[in-house]
């Protein structure tokens, strides 16, 4: 007859007091750790396992990367980790990347910005077919003031295909497209609460824009959509009771569109605004604040959570991932960048407005050449007004083609995408000049994606200082190898490292003398 023996409690481990042993014990984040005093009562050390004999000053419970953010974010989006791989325009954030993140119980967004409608449609259908049983994936909806019809058409596509999550980016004002995505499908649940079919994550970098997403949708836009038959009166009535977005991503000093605000300033400011508006409108559900921009190391991710972020969004660092839709040559350029190797340049989609974005400067002349085009646009009323010497310099050194040749390429593009732009350009010489110059800005991004080696010095690669910080962190480690740099491994290592650093900070605030190596995390293969 067999007898089941009682479980044996783990043996207590002796306390440790040397700097090396303290650092090693602190890294065991998934175990409780006891803070103990030494024999003399003055020095502090650490013990693991059951409560040790002698004075125990405190105990920290286990810590997991899953617990770093707000639990309501994970519950709302059906994810295990409070982590998002953000959209990178022109499909650089690929469907492969979105699928990998969904499979790893995180959230990823396809980079639809800048793509033609047909390309977005193919990607959305592919994702919807593959991930139809999941809620943790999404697609980007970008504000397109120059192409409002395309923006609205993409919004309708996302709703028609049942895309569960939409990242709204680059918005300065609310548009019918983003309000439609927020309000379509709103209904009352069995308990009377308002249920959303589609969840909006709004990227903002200014308090005034955050306020628009934190407030209910404007009555004028709701009435317009009801009048067009795109919303029911019931949906519009419920939209007046909830914020446009229940997830506000505070975008600090990021690659791409950015206002270069420090996260430590911007996130607390918008969190205060969130609290005030939630109180004003009497919302019954919490509105979550996320952090994006500058997140390239575990220290930065840990700091974002310490600021109160419910989730983090990474962008630039994922461009070197194996799934990223960027040429190997452009990825290699990114891998050489340091924190100062970035510059501001005119944005193709908002060229006429003077909006700038952050790009890689090391190894490419794009920022300087794009700035030269925008200066010419501001100074002159048409291509014909540009002085001959300046015209020759732009044609030879920037465009590498004559204005007339570029206009023919541009005209062919807009004939396929939106013929009204040609009509407008023929009536407005300054708009024609803008379209010619925007050809260079749009092409430079595509050259980096396809690896057009002859135009290497014209590559437009969106990049913030976080890329340089990431490169220094992974140098000489597992993640330095391109084949190991999947979007999931990047995410898991950033989160694991952030948890290790968080535990170290907890212990330091308790007075434990931690050496500097306790605040370092070396990337490794994680599952």
Coordinates of C-alpha atoms in Angstrom, one line a residue:
X1 CA 0.0 0.0 0.0
X2 CA 1.4 3.3 -0.9
X3 CA 1.2 6.3 1.4
X4 CA 1.1 9.8 0.2
X5 CA 3.6 11.8 2.1
X6 CA 2.8 15.4 3.2
X7 CA 4.3 18.2 1.1
X8 CA 7.6 19.3 2.3
X9 CA 8.0 23.1 2.9
X10 CA 10.9 24.6 1.1
X11 CA 13.9 25.1 3.3
X12 CA 14.7 28.6 4.4
X13 CA 17.8 30.1 2.7
X14 CA 20.3 32.0 4.8
X15 CA 20.1 35.8 4.5
X16 CA 22.6 37.5 2.2
X17 CA 24.4 40.7 2.8
X18 CA 27.2 41.1 0.2
X19 CA 26.4 43.4 -2.8
X20 CA 26.8 40.5 -5.3
X21 CA 24.4 38.2 -3.3
X22 CA 21.9 41.0 -2.8
X23 CA 21.8 41.8 -6.5
X24 CA 21.3 38.1 -7.4
X25 CA 18.5 37.7 -4.8
X26 CA 16.8 40.9 -6.0
X27 CA 16.6 39.5 -9.5
X28 CA 14.4 36.6 -8.4
X29 CA 11.3 38.6 -8.9
X30 CA 8.8 35.7 -8.9
X31 CA 9.6 34.8 -5.3
X32 CA 8.8 36.7 -2.1
X33 CA 11.8 38.4 -0.6
X34 CA 12.3 39.3 3.1
X35 CA 14.2 42.3 4.2
X36 CA 16.2 41.4 7.3
X37 CA 18.7 43.1 9.6
X38 CA 22.2 41.7 10.3
X39 CA 23.5 40.5 13.6
X40 CA 24.6 44.0 14.6
X41 CA 21.2 45.4 13.7
X42 CA 22.6 48.0 11.4
X43 CA 23.1 46.4 8.0
X44 CA 20.2 45.2 5.8
X45 CA 20.1 42.0 3.7
X46 CA 17.7 39.8 1.9
X47 CA 16.3 36.3 2.5
X48 CA 14.1 34.0 0.4
X49 CA 11.7 31.2 1.2
X50 CA 9.9 30.9 4.6
X51 CA 10.3 33.6 7.1
X52 CA 13.9 33.3 8.5
X53 CA 14.8 33.4 12.1
X54 CA 15.8 36.8 13.4
X55 CA 14.5 40.3 12.7
X56 CA 12.4 40.6 9.6
X57 CA 11.7 44.2 8.7
X58 CA 9.4 43.6 5.8
X59 CA 8.4 41.3 2.9
X60 CA 7.8 42.0 -0.7
X61 CA 5.4 39.7 -2.6
X62 CA 6.3 38.1 -5.9
X63 CA 6.4 40.5 -8.9
X64 CA 5.5 39.5 -12.5
X65 CA 5.8 41.6 -15.7
X66 CA 2.0 41.1 -16.2
X67 CA 1.3 43.1 -13.0
X68 CA 3.2 46.3 -14.0
X69 CA 0.4 48.1 -15.6
X70 CA -3.3 48.5 -14.9
X71 CA -5.3 45.3 -14.7
X72 CA -8.3 46.9 -16.3
X73 CA -6.3 47.3 -19.5
X74 CA -5.6 43.6 -19.7
X75 CA -9.2 42.7 -18.9
X76 CA -10.6 45.2 -21.4
X77 CA -8.5 44.0 -24.3
X78 CA -8.1 40.3 -23.5
X79 CA -4.4 40.4 -23.0
X80 CA -1.9 39.0 -20.5
X81 CA 0.6 41.8 -20.7
X82 CA 0.0 45.6 -20.6
X83 CA 2.0 46.1 -23.7
X84 CA 1.2 47.3 -27.3
X85 CA 3.3 47.2 -30.4
X86 CA 2.2 50.4 -32.0
X87 CA 1.4 51.0 -35.7
X88 CA 4.2 52.1 -37.9
X89 CA 2.9 53.7 -41.1
X90 CA 3.2 52.4 -44.7
X91 CA 2.8 48.8 -43.4
X92 CA 6.1 48.8 -41.5
X93 CA 4.0 47.3 -38.7
X94 CA 3.0 44.3 -40.7
X95 CA 0.2 41.8 -40.4
X96 CA 2.9 39.3 -39.3
X97 CA 3.8 41.6 -36.4
X98 CA 0.1 42.0 -35.4
X99 CA -0.4 38.2 -35.5
X100 CA 2.7 37.5 -33.5
X101 CA 1.6 40.0 -30.8
X102 CA -1.9 38.5 -30.6
X103 CA -0.4 35.0 -30.2
X104 CA 1.8 36.2 -27.4
X105 CA -1.2 37.6 -25.5
X106 CA -0.3 41.2 -26.2
X107 CA -1.8 43.8 -28.5
X108 CA -0.5 45.0 -31.9
X109 CA -1.7 47.4 -34.6
X110 CA -1.2 47.2 -38.3
X111 CA 0.3 50.4 -39.8
X112 CA -2.3 51.5 -42.3
X113 CA -1.3 55.1 -42.4
X114 CA 0.1 56.2 -45.8
X115 CA -1.1 53.1 -47.7
X116 CA -3.6 53.1 -50.6
X117 CA -7.1 51.8 -49.7
X118 CA -6.6 48.5 -51.6
X119 CA -3.5 47.7 -49.5
X120 CA -5.3 48.4 -46.3
X121 CA -8.2 46.3 -47.4
X122 CA -6.0 43.3 -48.2
X123 CA -4.3 43.5 -44.8
X124 CA -7.6 44.0 -42.9
X125 CA -9.2 41.0 -44.6
X126 CA -6.1 38.8 -44.0
X127 CA -6.1 39.7 -40.3
X128 CA -9.8 39.3 -39.9
X129 CA -9.6 35.8 -41.4
X130 CA -6.7 34.8 -39.2
X131 CA -7.6 36.4 -35.9
X132 CA -11.4 36.3 -36.1
X133 CA -11.7 34.6 -32.7
X134 CA -9.4 37.1 -30.9
X135 CA -10.0 40.6 -29.6
X136 CA -6.4 41.6 -29.1
X137 CA -5.5 43.0 -32.4
X138 CA -6.2 46.2 -34.3
X139 CA -5.5 48.6 -37.2
X140 CA -4.4 52.2 -37.3
X141 CA -6.8 55.0 -38.4
X142 CA -4.7 58.1 -39.1
X143 CA -6.0 61.6 -39.3
X144 CA -5.8 62.6 -43.0
X145 CA -6.7 66.3 -43.4
X146 CA -5.6 66.2 -47.0
X147 CA -7.6 63.1 -47.8
X148 CA -10.7 63.1 -45.6
X149 CA -12.6 60.8 -48.0
X150 CA -9.9 58.1 -47.7
X151 CA -9.9 58.4 -43.9
X152 CA -13.6 57.9 -43.8
X153 CA -13.5 55.0 -46.3
X154 CA -10.9 53.2 -44.1
X155 CA -13.0 53.8 -41.0
X156 CA -16.0 52.1 -42.7
X157 CA -13.7 49.2 -43.8
X158 CA -12.5 48.6 -40.3
X159 CA -16.1 48.6 -38.9
X160 CA -17.4 46.4 -41.7
X161 CA -14.7 43.8 -41.1
X162 CA -15.1 43.8 -37.4
X163 CA -11.7 45.1 -36.4
X164 CA -11.9 45.0 -32.6
X165 CA -9.3 47.7 -31.8
X166 CA -8.5 50.9 -33.6
X167 CA -5.5 53.2 -32.8
X168 CA -6.4 56.7 -33.7
X169 CA -3.3 58.8 -34.4
X170 CA -2.2 62.2 -35.5
X171 CA -5.6 63.8 -34.8
X172 CA -5.8 67.5 -34.1
X173 CA -9.6 67.6 -34.3
X174 CA -12.2 64.9 -34.1
X175 CA -13.5 63.9 -37.5
X176 CA -16.6 62.0 -38.6
X177 CA -14.5 59.0 -39.3
X178 CA -13.1 58.6 -35.8
X179 CA -16.5 59.4 -34.1
X180 CA -18.2 56.8 -36.3
X181 CA -15.6 54.2 -35.1
X182 CA -16.2 55.1 -31.5
X183 CA -20.1 55.2 -31.7
X184 CA -21.0 52.4 -34.1
X185 CA -22.3 49.4 -32.2
X186 CA -22.8 51.0 -28.8
X187 CA -25.6 49.2 -26.9
X188 CA -26.9 48.6 -23.4
X189 CA -25.8 45.3 -21.8
X190 CA -28.0 43.1 -19.6
X191 CA -26.9 45.0 -16.5
X192 CA -27.6 48.4 -18.1
X193 CA -24.0 49.3 -18.8
X194 CA -22.9 50.7 -22.1
X195 CA -21.1 48.0 -24.2
X196 CA -18.6 48.9 -26.9
X197 CA -18.2 46.8 -30.1
X198 CA -15.1 48.7 -31.1
X199 CA -12.5 50.1 -28.7
X200 CA -10.5 53.2 -29.7
X201 CA -7.0 53.8 -28.4
X202 CA -6.3 57.5 -29.0
X203 CA -2.7 58.7 -29.4
X204 CA -2.3 62.3 -28.1
X205 CA 0.6 64.6 -27.4
X206 CA -1.3 67.7 -26.4
X207 CA -3.8 68.3 -23.6
X208 CA -6.3 70.0 -25.8
X209 CA -6.4 67.0 -28.1
X210 CA -6.7 64.6 -25.2
X211 CA -9.7 66.6 -24.0
X212 CA -11.5 66.0 -27.2
X213 CA -11.1 62.2 -26.9
X214 CA -11.9 62.2 -23.2
X215 CA -15.2 64.0 -23.7
X216 CA -18.3 62.5 -25.3
X217 CA -18.5 62.9 -29.1
X218 CA -19.7 66.4 -30.2
X219 CA -23.4 66.5 -30.9
X220 CA -22.9 68.2 -34.3
X221 CA -20.8 65.2 -35.5
X222 CA -23.3 62.7 -34.1
X223 CA -26.2 64.5 -35.7
X224 CA -24.4 64.5 -39.0
X225 CA -23.7 60.8 -38.9
X226 CA -27.3 60.0 -37.9
X227 CA -28.6 62.2 -40.7
X228 CA -26.5 60.3 -43.1
X229 CA -27.9 57.0 -41.8
X230 CA -24.5 55.9 -40.6
X231 CA -25.5 55.9 -36.9
X232 CA -28.8 55.1 -35.3
X233 CA -30.4 57.6 -32.9
X234 CA -29.8 55.0 -30.2
X235 CA -26.1 54.8 -30.9
X236 CA -25.8 58.5 -30.9
X237 CA -27.7 58.8 -27.6
X238 CA -25.3 56.4 -26.0
X239 CA -22.2 58.1 -27.5
X240 CA -23.2 61.2 -25.7
X241 CA -22.7 59.4 -22.4
X242 CA -19.2 57.9 -22.9
X243 CA -15.8 59.3 -23.9
X244 CA -14.8 58.9 -27.5
X245 CA -11.9 56.8 -26.3
X246 CA -11.4 54.9 -23.0
X247 CA -7.7 54.4 -23.7
X248 CA -5.6 57.5 -24.1
X249 CA -2.0 56.9 -25.2
X250 CA 0.2 59.8 -24.2
X251 CA 2.8 60.1 -27.0
X252 CA 5.9 61.8 -25.9
X253 CA 9.3 62.1 -27.7
X254 CA 8.6 59.5 -30.3
X255 CA 9.6 58.6 -33.8
X256 CA 7.2 59.9 -36.5
X257 CA 4.7 62.5 -35.5
X258 CA 5.8 64.1 -32.2
X259 CA 5.7 67.3 -30.2
X260 CA 8.9 66.2 -28.4
X261 CA 7.3 66.6 -25.0
X262 CA 9.0 64.7 -22.1
X263 CA 6.9 61.8 -20.9
X264 CA 7.5 62.8 -17.3
X265 CA 5.8 66.1 -17.9
X266 CA 3.1 65.1 -20.3
X267 CA 1.7 62.0 -18.8
X268 CA 0.9 63.5 -15.3
X269 CA -0.6 66.5 -17.0
X270 CA -3.0 64.4 -19.1
X271 CA -3.7 62.1 -16.1
X272 CA -5.0 65.1 -14.1
X273 CA -7.1 66.2 -17.1
X274 CA -8.5 62.6 -17.3
X275 CA -9.5 62.7 -13.7
X276 CA -11.2 66.1 -14.0
X277 CA -13.2 65.1 -17.1
X278 CA -14.2 61.8 -15.7
X279 CA -15.6 63.6 -12.7
X280 CA -17.3 66.2 -14.8
X281 CA -19.0 63.8 -17.1
X282 CA -19.7 61.2 -14.4
X283 CA -18.3 58.2 -16.3
X284 CA -18.9 54.8 -14.6
X285 CA -15.9 53.1 -16.1
X286 CA -12.2 54.1 -15.7
X287 CA -10.4 55.7 -18.6
X288 CA -6.9 54.3 -18.9
X289 CA -3.7 56.3 -19.7
X290 CA -0.9 54.7 -21.6
X291 CA 2.6 55.8 -22.4
X292 CA 4.4 55.9 -25.8
X293 CA 7.6 57.6 -27.0
X294 CA 11.1 57.1 -25.7
X295 CA 10.5 53.5 -24.5
X296 CA 13.6 51.7 -25.7
X297 CA 15.0 50.2 -22.5
X298 CA 13.6 48.4 -19.4
X299 CA 14.4 51.6 -17.3
X300 CA 12.2 53.7 -19.6
X301 CA 9.4 51.1 -19.6
X302 CA 9.6 50.8 -15.8
X303 CA 9.6 54.6 -15.4
X304 CA 6.4 54.8 -17.6
X305 CA 4.6 52.4 -15.3
X306 CA 5.9 54.3 -12.2
X307 CA 4.4 57.5 -13.7
X308 CA 1.0 55.7 -13.6
X309 CA 0.7 54.3 -17.2
X310 CA -1.7 51.5 -17.4
X311 CA 0.1 50.2 -20.5
X312 CA 3.0 51.0 -22.7
X313 CA 3.3 51.4 -26.5
X314 CA 6.5 50.8 -28.4
X315 CA 7.2 51.9 -31.9
X316 CA 10.7 52.8 -33.2
X317 CA 12.5 49.8 -31.6
X318 CA 10.2 47.4 -33.4
X319 CA 11.4 48.6 -36.8
X320 CA 14.4 46.3 -36.5
X321 CA 12.2 43.3 -35.6
X322 CA 12.2 40.3 -37.9
X323 CA 8.5 40.9 -38.8
X324 CA 8.9 44.6 -39.6
X325 CA 8.2 45.7 -43.1
X326 CA 11.5 47.6 -43.6
X327 CA 14.4 46.7 -45.8
X328 CA 17.5 45.0 -44.3
X329 CA 19.6 48.0 -45.3
X330 CA 17.3 50.4 -43.4
X331 CA 17.3 48.1 -40.4
X332 CA 21.1 48.0 -40.4
X333 CA 21.1 51.8 -40.4
X334 CA 18.8 51.9 -37.4
X335 CA 21.0 49.4 -35.6
X336 CA 23.9 51.9 -35.8
X337 CA 22.0 54.8 -34.4
X338 CA 22.7 56.4 -31.0
X339 CA 20.4 58.7 -29.0
X340 CA 21.5 61.9 -30.8
X341 CA 21.2 60.5 -34.4
X342 CA 17.7 61.9 -35.0
X343 CA 16.3 65.1 -36.6
X344 CA 13.0 66.8 -37.3
X345 CA 11.7 66.8 -40.8
X346 CA 8.5 67.9 -42.7
X347 CA 5.7 65.2 -42.7
X348 CA 4.5 64.1 -46.1
X349 CA 0.8 63.8 -45.0
X350 CA 0.7 67.3 -43.4
X351 CA 3.4 69.1 -45.5
X352 CA 1.3 72.2 -46.2
X353 CA 0.6 72.6 -42.5
X354 CA 4.2 72.6 -41.5
X355 CA 3.9 69.5 -39.3
X356 CA 7.2 67.8 -38.6
X357 CA 8.2 64.3 -37.5
X358 CA 11.3 62.7 -36.1
X359 CA 13.5 60.7 -38.4
X360 CA 16.9 59.0 -38.4
X361 CA 19.7 61.4 -39.4
X362 CA 22.7 59.1 -39.3
X363 CA 23.5 57.9 -42.8
X364 CA 20.8 59.8 -44.6
X365 CA 20.3 63.3 -45.8
X366 CA 16.5 63.2 -45.9
X367 CA 15.9 65.6 -43.0
X368 CA 18.0 68.4 -44.6
X369 CA 16.6 67.8 -48.1
X370 CA 13.0 67.7 -47.0
X371 CA 13.5 70.9 -45.0
X372 CA 14.9 72.6 -48.1
X373 CA 11.8 71.6 -50.0
X374 CA 9.5 73.0 -47.3
X375 CA 11.5 76.3 -47.2
X376 CA 11.0 76.7 -51.0
X377 CA 7.3 75.9 -50.6
X378 CA 6.9 78.6 -48.0
X379 CA 8.9 81.2 -49.9
X380 CA 7.2 80.9 -53.3
X381 CA 3.8 80.7 -54.8
X382 CA 4.4 78.2 -57.5
X383 CA 7.1 76.0 -59.1
X384 CA 7.6 78.7 -61.8
X385 CA 8.4 81.3 -59.2
X386 CA 11.4 79.4 -57.8
X387 CA 14.7 81.1 -58.9
X388 CA 16.6 79.1 -61.6
X389 CA 19.6 78.5 -59.4
X390 CA 17.5 77.1 -56.5
X391 CA 15.4 75.1 -59.0
X392 CA 18.5 73.5 -60.5
X393 CA 19.8 72.6 -57.0
X394 CA 16.5 71.0 -56.0
X395 CA 16.1 69.1 -59.2
X396 CA 19.7 67.8 -59.3
X397 CA 20.5 67.2 -55.6
X398 CA 17.1 66.4 -54.0
X399 CA 14.6 65.1 -56.6
X400 CA 17.1 63.9 -59.1
X401 CA 14.5 64.7 -61.7
X402 CA 13.0 67.8 -63.2
X403 CA 9.8 69.3 -61.8
X404 CA 8.0 68.3 -64.9
X405 CA 9.1 64.7 -64.6
X406 CA 8.1 64.5 -61.0
X407 CA 4.7 66.1 -61.8
X408 CA 4.0 63.4 -64.3
X409 CA 4.7 60.7 -61.7
X410 CA 2.6 62.6 -59.2
X411 CA -0.2 63.1 -61.6
X412 CA -0.3 59.3 -62.4
X413 CA -0.4 58.6 -58.7
X414 CA -3.3 60.9 -58.0
X415 CA -5.3 59.7 -61.0
X416 CA -5.4 56.3 -59.3
X417 CA -5.9 57.5 -55.7
X418 CA -8.0 60.7 -55.9
X419 CA -8.4 62.6 -59.2
X420 CA -9.8 65.6 -57.4
X421 CA -6.3 66.4 -56.3
X422 CA -5.2 66.9 -59.9
X423 CA -8.2 69.2 -60.6
X424 CA -7.2 71.2 -57.5
X425 CA -3.5 71.4 -58.5
X426 CA -4.3 72.6 -62.0
X427 CA -6.4 75.4 -60.5
X428 CA -3.9 76.2 -57.6
X429 CA -0.2 76.4 -58.6
X430 CA 0.9 76.4 -55.0
X431 CA -1.0 73.1 -54.4
X432 CA 0.7 71.7 -57.5
X433 CA 4.1 72.6 -55.9
X434 CA 3.1 70.9 -52.7
X435 CA 2.2 67.7 -54.5
X436 CA 5.5 67.7 -56.4
X437 CA 7.5 68.1 -53.2
X438 CA 5.4 65.6 -51.3
X439 CA 6.4 63.1 -54.0
X440 CA 9.9 63.2 -52.6
X441 CA 8.7 62.8 -49.0
X442 CA 6.4 59.9 -49.9
X443 CA 9.0 58.2 -52.1
X444 CA 11.7 58.4 -49.5
X445 CA 9.8 56.3 -47.1
X446 CA 9.1 53.7 -49.8
X447 CA 12.8 53.6 -50.8
X448 CA 13.6 52.7 -47.2
X449 CA 11.0 50.0 -47.2
X450 CA 12.0 48.4 -50.5
X451 CA 15.7 49.0 -50.1
X452 CA 16.3 51.2 -53.1
X453 CA 20.1 51.3 -52.6
X454 CA 20.6 54.1 -55.1
X455 CA 18.5 56.4 -52.9
X456 CA 20.1 55.3 -49.6
X457 CA 21.0 58.9 -48.6
X458 CA 17.3 59.8 -49.2
X459 CA 15.8 57.1 -46.9
X460 CA 13.1 58.5 -44.6
X461 CA 13.2 56.3 -41.5
X462 CA 11.0 57.3 -38.6
X463 CA 13.1 57.1 -35.4
X464 CA 13.3 58.6 -31.9
X465 CA 16.1 58.6 -29.4
X466 CA 14.7 55.4 -27.9
X467 CA 16.3 53.5 -30.8
X468 CA 19.8 54.6 -29.8
X469 CA 19.1 53.7 -26.2
X470 CA 17.8 50.3 -27.3
X471 CA 20.9 49.7 -29.4
X472 CA 23.3 50.4 -26.5
X473 CA 21.2 48.2 -24.1
X474 CA 21.2 45.1 -26.4
X475 CA 24.8 45.5 -27.7
X476 CA 26.7 42.2 -27.3
X477 CA 23.6 40.3 -26.1
X478 CA 21.1 37.8 -27.4
X479 CA 19.0 40.6 -29.0
X480 CA 22.0 42.0 -30.9
X481 CA 21.6 39.2 -33.4
X482 CA 19.0 40.2 -36.1
X483 CA 17.6 36.7 -36.3
X484 CA 16.7 36.8 -32.6
X485 CA 15.0 40.2 -32.7
X486 CA 11.4 39.3 -33.0
X487 CA 8.7 41.8 -31.9
X488 CA 7.7 39.4 -29.1
X489 CA 11.3 38.9 -27.8
X490 CA 11.7 42.7 -27.7
X491 CA 8.5 43.0 -25.8
X492 CA 9.2 40.2 -23.3
X493 CA 12.7 41.5 -22.6
X494 CA 11.6 45.1 -22.1
X495 CA 8.8 43.9 -19.7
X496 CA 11.0 41.4 -17.8
X497 CA 13.7 44.0 -17.4
X498 CA 11.2 46.6 -16.2
X499 CA 10.0 44.2 -13.6
X500 CA 13.5 43.5 -12.4
X501 CA 14.3 47.2 -12.1
X502 CA 10.9 47.8 -10.4
X503 CA 11.9 45.2 -7.7
X504 CA 15.3 46.9 -7.3
X505 CA 13.6 50.3 -6.8
X506 CA 11.2 48.8 -4.2
X507 CA 14.1 47.4 -2.2
X508 CA 16.1 50.6 -2.5
X509 CA 13.2 52.6 -1.0
X510 CA 13.3 50.2 1.9
X511 CA 16.9 51.1 2.6
X512 CA 18.5 47.9 1.1
X513 CA 22.0 48.8 -0.1
X514 CA 21.7 47.7 -3.8
X515 CA 24.8 47.8 -6.1
X516 CA 24.5 49.3 -9.6
X517 CA 24.3 45.8 -11.2
X518 CA 20.9 45.3 -9.5
X519 CA 19.5 47.9 -11.8
X520 CA 20.7 46.2 -15.0
X521 CA 19.0 43.5 -17.0
X522 CA 20.7 41.6 -19.8
X523 CA 18.4 40.5 -22.6
X524 CA 17.9 36.7 -23.1
X525 CA 15.6 34.4 -24.9
X526 CA 12.2 34.4 -23.1
X527 CA 9.1 32.4 -23.5

